[in-house]
XYZ file of C-alpha atoms in Angstrom:
621
model
C -29.210 -143.654 4.033
C -31.622 -142.347 6.650
C -31.053 -138.756 7.664
C -29.867 -138.172 11.197
C -32.102 -136.197 13.544
C -30.391 -135.500 16.914
C -32.334 -137.150 19.728
C -32.286 -134.189 22.149
C -35.272 -131.929 22.361
C -34.182 -128.378 21.647
C -35.140 -125.307 19.625
C -34.199 -125.140 15.971
C -34.283 -121.865 13.956
C -34.351 -121.669 10.209
C -33.876 -118.120 9.057
C -33.917 -116.266 5.702
C -32.718 -112.718 6.025
C -34.087 -111.123 2.894
C -33.859 -107.652 1.455
C -37.204 -106.522 2.881
C -38.314 -109.130 5.480
C -36.560 -111.606 7.665
C -38.458 -114.868 7.791
C -37.988 -117.337 10.662
C -39.348 -120.846 10.990
C -38.735 -122.148 14.457
C -39.120 -125.765 15.546
C -40.047 -125.947 19.201
C -38.705 -128.613 21.521
C -42.100 -130.349 21.373
C -41.952 -130.435 17.485
C -44.430 -127.643 16.835
C -43.555 -125.242 13.976
C -43.691 -121.506 14.742
C -43.667 -118.879 12.020
C -42.322 -115.374 12.605
C -41.659 -112.403 10.213
C -40.080 -109.063 10.848
C -38.449 -106.208 8.853
C -34.841 -106.854 7.973
C -34.036 -103.262 8.768
C -35.690 -101.513 11.644
C -32.980 -99.541 13.374
C -35.385 -97.784 15.704
C -36.262 -101.123 17.380
C -33.382 -103.620 16.990
C -29.838 -103.824 15.528
C -30.115 -107.293 13.932
C -33.337 -108.915 12.663
C -32.406 -112.683 12.949
C -31.254 -112.260 16.589
C -34.260 -110.159 17.447
C -36.625 -112.756 15.912
C -35.087 -115.481 18.071
C -35.615 -113.331 21.125
C -39.290 -112.679 20.255
C -40.031 -116.335 19.451
C -38.462 -117.523 22.752
C -40.051 -114.716 24.718
C -36.791 -113.181 25.833
C -36.762 -109.544 26.796
C -34.208 -107.210 25.107
C -31.976 -106.845 28.130
C -31.941 -110.620 28.972
C -29.373 -113.146 27.668
C -30.673 -115.751 25.243
C -30.451 -119.299 26.714
C -28.333 -120.792 23.994
C -28.179 -124.119 25.781
C -31.817 -124.556 24.738
C -30.944 -124.068 21.053
C -29.903 -127.089 19.043
C -29.161 -125.372 15.720
C -29.484 -122.171 13.686
C -29.573 -122.455 9.868
C -29.464 -119.172 8.124
C -29.452 -117.643 4.646
C -28.384 -114.031 4.448
C -28.221 -111.112 1.941
C -25.338 -109.398 3.772
C -22.802 -110.200 1.098
C -25.283 -109.809 -1.756
C -26.198 -106.307 -0.701
C -22.487 -105.427 -0.252
C -21.856 -106.537 -3.838
C -24.863 -104.692 -5.292
C -24.047 -101.484 -3.295
C -20.228 -101.755 -3.757
C -19.666 -101.723 0.015
C -17.127 -104.514 0.259
C -13.613 -104.398 1.635
C -10.634 -102.753 -0.103
C -8.762 -105.371 -2.246
C -5.368 -105.648 -3.872
C -5.165 -107.876 -6.867
C -1.999 -109.832 -7.814
C -1.750 -110.971 -11.394
C 0.824 -112.281 -13.784
C 2.830 -109.417 -15.375
C 1.125 -108.114 -18.513
C -2.403 -108.842 -17.360
C -2.977 -105.727 -15.198
C -6.110 -104.681 -17.221
C -7.425 -108.085 -18.193
C -10.389 -108.061 -15.782
C -11.313 -104.565 -16.789
C -11.244 -105.615 -20.510
C -13.155 -108.808 -19.700
C -14.626 -110.644 -22.670
C -15.509 -107.426 -24.572
C -19.065 -108.514 -24.964
C -21.692 -105.773 -25.478
C -24.982 -106.477 -23.762
C -26.560 -103.505 -25.520
C -25.167 -103.811 -29.033
C -26.468 -100.487 -30.332
C -25.512 -98.430 -27.292
C -22.972 -95.724 -28.345
C -21.731 -95.209 -24.822
C -20.428 -98.375 -23.128
C -20.550 -98.028 -19.319
C -18.302 -100.632 -17.755
C -19.200 -101.908 -14.212
C -17.121 -100.567 -11.451
C -14.041 -102.722 -10.477
C -14.109 -104.330 -7.058
C -10.315 -104.225 -6.583
C -8.493 -100.983 -5.664
C -5.032 -101.581 -7.009
C -3.157 -104.160 -9.088
C 0.282 -105.700 -8.519
C 1.906 -107.344 -11.527
C 4.035 -110.322 -10.350
C 7.028 -111.059 -12.496
C 6.354 -114.727 -13.157
C 4.942 -117.036 -15.885
C 4.116 -120.755 -16.008
C 2.879 -122.126 -19.303
C -0.143 -124.398 -19.964
C 2.082 -127.538 -19.528
C 3.592 -126.423 -16.233
C 6.959 -125.182 -17.541
C 8.351 -122.212 -15.637
C 9.008 -119.565 -18.370
C 9.755 -116.807 -15.833
C 10.694 -117.558 -12.204
C 8.743 -115.640 -9.540
C 10.592 -112.607 -8.213
C 9.563 -112.989 -4.661
C 11.167 -109.892 -3.136
C 9.565 -107.585 -5.644
C 6.140 -108.998 -4.921
C 6.808 -108.698 -1.184
C 7.684 -104.962 -1.486
C 4.570 -104.259 -3.596
C 2.318 -106.097 -1.076
C 3.893 -104.275 1.822
C 3.144 -100.971 0.087
C -0.478 -101.951 -0.392
C -0.672 -103.104 3.234
C 0.613 -99.772 4.485
C -2.303 -98.005 2.720
C -4.736 -99.885 4.849
C -5.709 -102.681 2.417
C -6.286 -106.044 4.230
C -7.815 -108.177 1.480
C -5.641 -109.851 -1.209
C -6.768 -111.685 -4.358
C -4.139 -113.722 -6.259
C -4.876 -114.751 -9.857
C -1.947 -116.115 -11.952
C -1.952 -117.606 -15.479
C -2.619 -121.266 -15.345
C -2.674 -121.081 -11.524
C -5.758 -123.321 -11.362
C -3.534 -126.224 -12.558
C -0.052 -125.288 -11.450
C -0.525 -123.366 -8.130
C 3.093 -123.198 -6.847
C 3.552 -119.408 -7.571
C 0.118 -118.612 -6.138
C 0.902 -120.507 -2.962
C 4.262 -118.738 -2.589
C 2.607 -115.256 -2.997
C -0.163 -116.305 -0.498
C 2.541 -117.219 2.015
C 4.104 -113.749 1.626
C 0.727 -112.046 2.082
C 0.061 -114.047 5.221
C 3.441 -113.068 6.670
C 2.793 -109.396 5.994
C -0.485 -109.586 7.852
C -3.343 -109.662 5.255
C -6.432 -110.902 6.993
C -8.193 -112.171 3.846
C -6.211 -114.039 1.176
C -8.112 -115.501 -1.743
C -6.172 -117.597 -4.214
C -7.708 -118.701 -7.512
C -6.710 -122.358 -7.404
C -8.755 -122.718 -4.205
C -11.604 -120.371 -5.009
C -12.272 -121.492 -8.587
C -9.963 -124.200 -9.849
C -11.256 -123.999 -13.447
C -10.250 -122.628 -16.842
C -11.153 -119.096 -18.134
C -8.875 -116.598 -16.562
C -11.336 -113.683 -16.537
C -14.107 -115.645 -14.777
C -11.650 -117.177 -12.361
C -10.151 -113.811 -11.665
C -13.519 -112.154 -11.031
C -14.618 -114.972 -8.722
C -11.429 -114.658 -6.670
C -11.759 -110.886 -6.438
C -15.354 -111.241 -5.303
C -14.328 -113.710 -2.665
C -11.686 -111.324 -1.321
C -14.105 -108.399 -1.538
C -17.041 -109.996 0.238
C -15.612 -112.567 2.691
C -14.422 -109.943 5.269
C -17.971 -108.422 5.299
C -19.495 -111.866 5.668
C -16.926 -112.988 8.315
C -17.864 -109.931 10.468
C -21.500 -110.805 10.366
C -20.918 -114.512 10.971
C -18.647 -113.571 13.921
C -21.379 -111.334 15.315
C -23.869 -114.240 15.253
C -21.280 -116.746 16.522
C -20.332 -114.402 19.411
C -24.004 -114.319 20.449
C -24.055 -118.162 20.374
C -20.611 -119.095 21.694
C -19.462 -116.012 23.528
C -16.516 -113.703 23.010
C -13.579 -115.679 21.541
C -15.004 -119.009 22.641
C -14.958 -121.775 20.020
C -18.029 -123.893 19.492
C -18.354 -126.940 21.670
C -20.605 -130.083 21.461
C -23.094 -128.319 23.738
C -23.327 -125.002 21.907
C -25.799 -124.492 19.019
C -24.790 -125.600 15.566
C -24.526 -122.544 13.214
C -24.975 -123.438 9.520
C -25.211 -121.084 6.584
C -26.996 -121.644 3.251
C -24.750 -121.494 0.169
C -25.645 -120.551 -3.355
C -25.290 -124.156 -4.440
C -28.201 -125.226 -2.275
C -26.227 -126.857 0.521
C -25.521 -125.927 4.130
C -21.963 -125.323 5.360
C -20.436 -124.675 8.787
C -20.236 -121.003 9.724
C -16.439 -120.887 9.697
C -16.346 -122.346 6.140
C -18.838 -119.865 4.695
C -17.123 -117.833 1.924
C -18.126 -114.654 0.071
C -18.297 -116.285 -3.345
C -20.782 -118.928 -2.052
C -23.119 -116.463 -0.417
C -24.583 -114.502 -3.331
C -27.755 -116.487 -3.739
C -27.932 -117.727 -0.164
C -31.643 -116.994 0.465
C -33.063 -117.812 -2.955
C -31.245 -121.124 -2.997
C -33.198 -122.028 0.240
C -36.410 -121.186 -1.629
C -35.623 -123.709 -4.365
C -34.863 -126.441 -1.742
C -38.155 -125.596 0.006
C -40.082 -125.707 -3.226
C -38.693 -129.029 -4.351
C -39.091 -130.703 -0.892
C -42.635 -129.599 -0.400
C -43.660 -130.298 -3.984
C -42.220 -133.843 -3.650
C -44.288 -134.335 -0.483
C -47.405 -133.211 -2.419
C -46.536 -135.589 -5.343
C -45.331 -133.117 -7.869
C -41.971 -133.753 -9.543
C -41.897 -131.173 -12.303
C -42.132 -127.648 -11.013
C -41.476 -124.014 -11.831
C -40.463 -122.161 -8.707
C -41.923 -118.677 -8.445
C -40.569 -116.774 -5.475
C -41.847 -113.191 -5.304
C -40.458 -111.203 -2.358
C -40.335 -107.635 -1.511
C -37.394 -106.573 -3.648
C -37.293 -109.067 -6.596
C -38.769 -112.188 -8.056
C -36.750 -115.376 -8.496
C -37.888 -118.138 -10.851
C -36.382 -121.626 -11.260
C -36.891 -124.886 -13.109
C -36.823 -128.407 -11.603
C -37.523 -131.733 -13.313
C -35.864 -134.260 -11.052
C -32.588 -132.760 -10.022
C -31.288 -129.334 -8.957
C -30.054 -127.233 -11.877
C -26.861 -125.277 -11.311
C -24.993 -122.852 -13.466
C -21.126 -122.886 -13.279
C -20.821 -119.363 -14.610
C -23.082 -116.548 -13.600
C -23.024 -112.749 -14.045
C -24.407 -110.667 -11.116
C -24.145 -106.871 -11.030
C -21.691 -106.987 -13.963
C -19.341 -109.444 -12.188
C -18.645 -112.873 -13.576
C -18.767 -115.631 -11.023
C -17.427 -119.134 -11.746
C -18.754 -121.112 -8.950
C -21.651 -123.566 -8.661
C -24.912 -121.705 -8.084
C -28.537 -122.659 -8.246
C -29.862 -121.802 -11.655
C -32.091 -118.831 -10.696
C -33.287 -116.105 -12.943
C -34.087 -112.855 -11.104
C -36.138 -109.931 -12.293
C -36.609 -106.570 -10.452
C -40.317 -107.010 -9.817
C -41.195 -107.501 -6.142
C -43.836 -106.317 -3.730
C -41.653 -103.261 -3.153
C -41.021 -102.353 -6.760
C -41.739 -98.708 -7.188
C -44.404 -97.462 -9.569
C -43.632 -94.694 -12.045
C -45.621 -92.745 -14.624
C -43.512 -90.678 -17.119
C -46.406 -88.891 -18.868
C -46.513 -91.605 -21.498
C -46.396 -95.021 -19.965
C -46.604 -97.024 -16.759
C -43.298 -98.329 -15.347
C -42.606 -100.875 -12.534
C -39.210 -100.908 -10.893
C -36.378 -101.678 -11.075
C -35.934 -99.511 -7.959
C -37.390 -100.986 -4.788
C -38.734 -99.217 -1.617
C -37.053 -102.007 0.445
C -37.911 -102.422 4.063
C -37.121 -98.780 5.022
C -39.174 -96.785 4.187
C -40.975 -99.509 2.317
C -44.206 -99.261 0.313
C -46.608 -96.346 1.090
C -48.807 -98.822 3.094
C -46.045 -99.227 5.650
C -46.665 -95.686 6.892
C -43.005 -94.604 6.729
C -43.412 -92.126 3.906
C -42.565 -94.606 1.160
C -43.696 -94.419 -2.495
C -46.352 -96.344 -4.198
C -45.395 -99.918 -5.040
C -46.826 -103.278 -6.206
C -47.867 -103.990 -2.586
C -49.868 -100.754 -2.644
C -51.552 -101.895 -5.884
C -52.730 -105.051 -4.155
C -54.006 -103.081 -1.195
C -55.986 -100.819 -3.486
C -57.559 -103.621 -5.598
C -58.441 -105.595 -2.382
C -55.968 -108.533 -2.715
C -54.154 -107.470 0.421
C -56.302 -107.067 3.458
C -54.596 -105.150 6.300
C -56.370 -107.365 8.881
C -54.441 -110.379 7.463
C -51.026 -108.625 7.263
C -48.561 -108.755 10.134
C -49.137 -105.690 12.447
C -45.480 -104.651 12.599
C -45.639 -101.032 11.690
C -45.909 -97.653 13.481
C -43.808 -96.185 16.322
C -44.278 -99.251 18.464
C -44.207 -101.869 15.635
C -47.751 -102.910 16.404
C -49.859 -101.247 13.752
C -51.390 -102.797 10.574
C -50.937 -101.616 7.004
C -52.049 -98.007 6.449
C -54.635 -98.307 3.686
C -55.727 -94.650 4.059
C -52.316 -93.457 2.758
C -52.624 -95.888 -0.180
C -56.055 -94.539 -1.141
C -54.793 -90.954 -0.921
C -51.674 -91.526 -2.997
C -53.524 -93.530 -5.719
C -56.161 -90.779 -5.982
C -53.384 -88.244 -6.515
C -51.619 -90.525 -9.131
C -54.889 -91.120 -10.980
C -55.628 -87.391 -11.078
C -52.155 -86.695 -12.555
C -52.598 -89.377 -15.217
C -56.051 -88.063 -16.012
C -57.020 -90.551 -18.748
C -60.460 -91.532 -17.456
C -59.394 -94.592 -15.566
C -60.394 -95.200 -11.924
C -57.705 -95.691 -9.247
C -58.471 -99.397 -9.224
C -57.921 -99.615 -12.988
C -54.677 -97.695 -12.677
C -53.463 -100.133 -9.988
C -54.518 -103.123 -12.163
C -52.548 -101.669 -15.051
C -49.343 -101.546 -13.039
C -50.055 -105.097 -11.803
C -50.404 -106.276 -15.445
C -46.992 -104.894 -16.209
C -45.422 -106.614 -13.285
C -47.066 -109.929 -14.247
C -45.775 -109.681 -17.787
C -42.223 -109.077 -16.539
C -42.408 -112.155 -14.246
C -44.005 -114.377 -16.934
C -41.228 -113.493 -19.394
C -38.689 -114.501 -16.735
C -40.321 -117.936 -16.475
C -40.356 -118.303 -20.292
C -36.595 -117.665 -20.274
C -35.839 -120.649 -18.061
C -38.430 -123.012 -19.586
C -39.727 -122.456 -23.064
C -36.399 -121.003 -24.371
C -34.625 -124.105 -23.137
C -36.959 -126.600 -24.709
C -39.326 -127.350 -21.776
C -43.135 -127.302 -22.181
C -44.174 -125.192 -19.249
C -47.799 -126.274 -19.507
C -46.798 -129.693 -18.160
C -45.370 -128.220 -14.991
C -46.863 -127.144 -11.652
C -46.343 -123.514 -10.604
C -44.876 -123.720 -7.107
C -45.673 -120.271 -5.759
C -44.131 -118.852 -2.628
C -42.578 -115.672 -1.197
C -44.342 -112.985 0.695
C -45.979 -111.533 -2.512
C -46.280 -114.673 -4.564
C -49.841 -115.765 -3.790
C -51.169 -112.372 -4.892
C -50.055 -112.991 -8.444
C -50.083 -116.804 -8.795
C -53.255 -117.098 -10.865
C -52.287 -114.213 -13.190
C -48.890 -115.808 -13.806
C -50.298 -119.231 -14.525
C -52.975 -117.796 -16.854
C -50.234 -115.865 -18.807
C -48.188 -119.091 -19.219
C -50.941 -121.589 -19.860
C -50.176 -123.538 -16.675
C -53.003 -125.562 -15.146
C -51.702 -126.365 -11.655
C -50.563 -124.162 -8.814
C -49.123 -125.377 -5.522
C -49.151 -122.948 -2.499
C -47.806 -124.526 0.606
C -49.150 -123.409 4.022
C -45.664 -121.979 4.644
C -45.402 -120.381 1.234
C -44.738 -116.894 2.818
C -41.605 -118.212 4.543
C -40.729 -121.109 2.251
C -37.134 -119.999 1.739
C -36.586 -120.205 5.516
C -38.397 -123.559 5.628
C -36.259 -124.857 2.773
C -33.100 -123.813 4.623
C -34.249 -125.902 7.531
C -34.773 -128.909 5.201
C -31.575 -128.430 3.265
C -28.650 -130.925 3.326
C -25.012 -130.288 4.123
C -23.354 -130.305 0.643
C -19.695 -130.070 -0.312
C -18.778 -129.580 -3.933
C -15.332 -130.027 -5.493
C -14.292 -129.342 -9.063
C -11.280 -130.129 -11.262
C -10.470 -128.809 -14.765
C -9.396 -131.282 -17.404
C -9.983 -130.215 -21.012
C -9.379 -133.671 -22.425
C -11.208 -135.716 -25.198
C -13.739 -138.234 -23.923
C -12.539 -141.699 -24.788
C -12.267 -145.207 -23.205
C -8.616 -144.597 -22.540
C -9.511 -141.632 -20.367
C -11.746 -143.727 -17.968
C -8.908 -144.597 -15.499
C -7.819 -140.971 -15.247
C -11.386 -139.835 -14.625
C -11.864 -142.452 -11.943
C -8.697 -141.446 -10.247
C -9.697 -137.813 -10.404
C -13.069 -138.530 -8.769
C -11.384 -140.538 -6.033
C -9.058 -137.593 -5.301
C -11.973 -135.180 -5.172
C -13.930 -137.540 -2.892
C -10.973 -137.688 -0.456
C -10.753 -133.901 -0.445
C -14.415 -133.460 0.146
C -14.521 -135.978 2.924
C -11.534 -134.283 4.652
C -13.409 -130.936 4.510
C -16.497 -132.550 5.930
C -14.501 -133.739 8.937
C -13.036 -130.282 9.319
C -16.519 -128.677 9.308
C -18.030 -131.170 11.681
C -16.007 -132.899 14.388
C -18.684 -135.616 14.403
C -19.490 -135.706 10.637
C -23.062 -136.709 9.645
C -23.539 -139.850 7.453
C -23.039 -139.298 3.726
C -26.266 -140.001 1.979
C -25.050 -139.588 -1.579
C -21.928 -138.949 -3.699
C -22.837 -137.397 -7.097
C -20.200 -137.507 -9.832
C -20.691 -135.258 -12.860
C -18.799 -134.561 -16.080
C -19.138 -131.163 -17.853
C -18.977 -132.035 -21.593
C -18.961 -130.020 -24.817
C -18.338 -130.468 -28.481
C -14.822 -129.860 -29.557
C -14.497 -126.229 -30.715
C -17.487 -124.998 -28.787
C -17.693 -123.177 -25.514
C -20.961 -124.269 -23.760
C -20.856 -127.379 -21.515
C -23.701 -129.630 -20.310
C -23.605 -131.559 -17.031
C -23.716 -135.367 -17.509
C -23.790 -138.049 -14.774
C -20.688 -140.254 -14.652
C -21.467 -143.595 -16.417
C -20.086 -145.660 -19.243
C -18.761 -143.734 -22.250
C -21.581 -144.787 -24.658
C -24.290 -143.859 -22.032
C -22.775 -140.437 -21.433
C -22.440 -139.795 -25.254
C -26.132 -140.693 -25.760
C -27.193 -138.523 -22.711
C -25.230 -135.569 -24.052
C -26.686 -135.822 -27.501
C -30.155 -135.918 -26.051
C -29.626 -132.922 -23.856
C -27.843 -130.955 -26.553
C -30.640 -131.508 -29.060
C -33.281 -130.496 -26.430
C -31.334 -127.305 -25.538
C -30.013 -126.133 -28.968
C -32.191 -128.127 -31.509
C -29.253 -129.942 -33.256
C -26.476 -132.416 -32.596
C -22.971 -132.865 -34.192
C -22.420 -136.635 -34.279
C -19.114 -136.318 -36.032
C -17.628 -133.972 -33.412
C -15.606 -135.453 -30.543
C -16.663 -134.632 -27.034
C -14.384 -132.771 -24.702
C -14.376 -133.156 -20.853
C -13.914 -129.555 -19.726
C -14.188 -130.301 -16.015
C -15.630 -132.753 -13.487
C -17.295 -132.170 -10.147
C -18.110 -134.277 -7.149
C -20.794 -133.493 -4.584
C -21.153 -134.988 -1.116
C -24.717 -134.860 0.272
C -25.394 -135.293 4.003
C -29.090 -135.063 4.946
C -29.701 -133.172 8.164
C -33.514 -132.961 8.616
C -36.502 -135.234 7.857
C -39.364 -133.061 6.497
C -42.042 -132.903 9.275
C -44.769 -133.785 6.859
C -46.311 -136.830 5.316
C -45.861 -137.581 1.611
C -48.977 -137.552 -0.557
C -48.626 -139.552 -3.758
C -50.358 -138.283 -6.823
C -50.837 -139.566 -10.413
C -50.620 -136.085 -11.904
C -47.172 -134.818 -13.132
């Protein structure tokens, strides 16, 4: 189905608010693309980078209102919730669980990432207090212990009186039998909790610990996200004024690679908001250039994100970020702490890069704000970064170029302290080699270790710092082709502009795959389709045409734990596809083992934007 482009001629803004820089791609009313970049945090000059960028592009002075009537849409990815999670700056949360499971999330799965470590440091818990609800429903829906409503009400009122306003509700088997969760949510709403996250809505899947963590994250981050979204929405629609057909459309990028309306943007779906836009941009621009198998290499100021694409987006259903298990569809992205702002260290024995980052404030030494030496400074010292080609956004009036003199001075001091006969340029090159090795190993993890021959792929390189290292990365991996798009420095923002509206719905089953199961699977997909279409109408009063409906089963061998996504088809076809993928991933198959349908998912795809470029067919892969 042909994507819909609104006929009116108005501004469009595609924004990626990253950890160091905020990238803005603006489409003018005449169709011309405008690129803008500014620091994500610059409190001396503006309170919010995306809104400031819109002002600067449209030529609006700081004290003048922005003519929102001239803006058609704003599509944005943001790190607001991500930073709140990493820095543990979310809202206070009360967790309601089934009696006897008070410490289950703290215990987790008892896995040991560092098996020989004698001191195990558990990640900090995101919830402040726990309420044990006297209730129990078994795996078949039988009520073993009725819910004691009044006791739960008293405990919630006590938590509310301490100032807690976010509530996460996670009960045993609540994903399949949600009556008790719904009853507790109703009580929390009556008491006055402003954020209520219930597990059967947030993550309706098996695995109590992952479902619980995801629900807690949603309750922890959604208020932070809501305040930021409301800030932007107030700028667009005015104080307490709902959106109208004449006001700009405000869409946010989700971790699953799809856009959603601002008022449906949840904390659990915002963790990889910006990086997901980068994958969409890489895939779209690579397809235009004729490349169908790519490794995405997105190197920004704080970290480097790598991804694999061979015809369809790869998502992980269970991800761990900052020690928190998230059970929600996310783009399969592997991140390493090696970005342009990664700080250089020398501990008298070896060179170290990161994981700490100088961020946007104070930033690398070259920013002239008193920051430490970083990878960016290495590239300045060896000549890969020329100050005359870098945005002049530094200094007291935000109009100065990079300060190369400070870089020279600090590298001379570092070289003197190392005192091993190397020149400052050789020292800088040594730090760069370490960063390249870390990034190349990250790519190996998502490609070679999963059965893909990376030499047959194209390295799609983007991000503000990506082009400085593309050739070194390709050489380290044996890759022969590199694609750098003209908008590579802002490709995440460009990808957010090209992204589709996507609605994903899931359902847990845990049933053997057999011909007798087909009618039940078909009915389950129909139910999910109706739910997704209802949400689409809620998000958009005039819903866009549905371009695609993707139906997927998540299969595994009986007695195993790892699933593989398989497209809905005939039973023999799905069995064959599963065997092929399992052999590629793990090197073996178990033909005598029955297959289990752990869950199924349905995805509605509504295209929103035709790429403003012509496709260039190629014969190369």
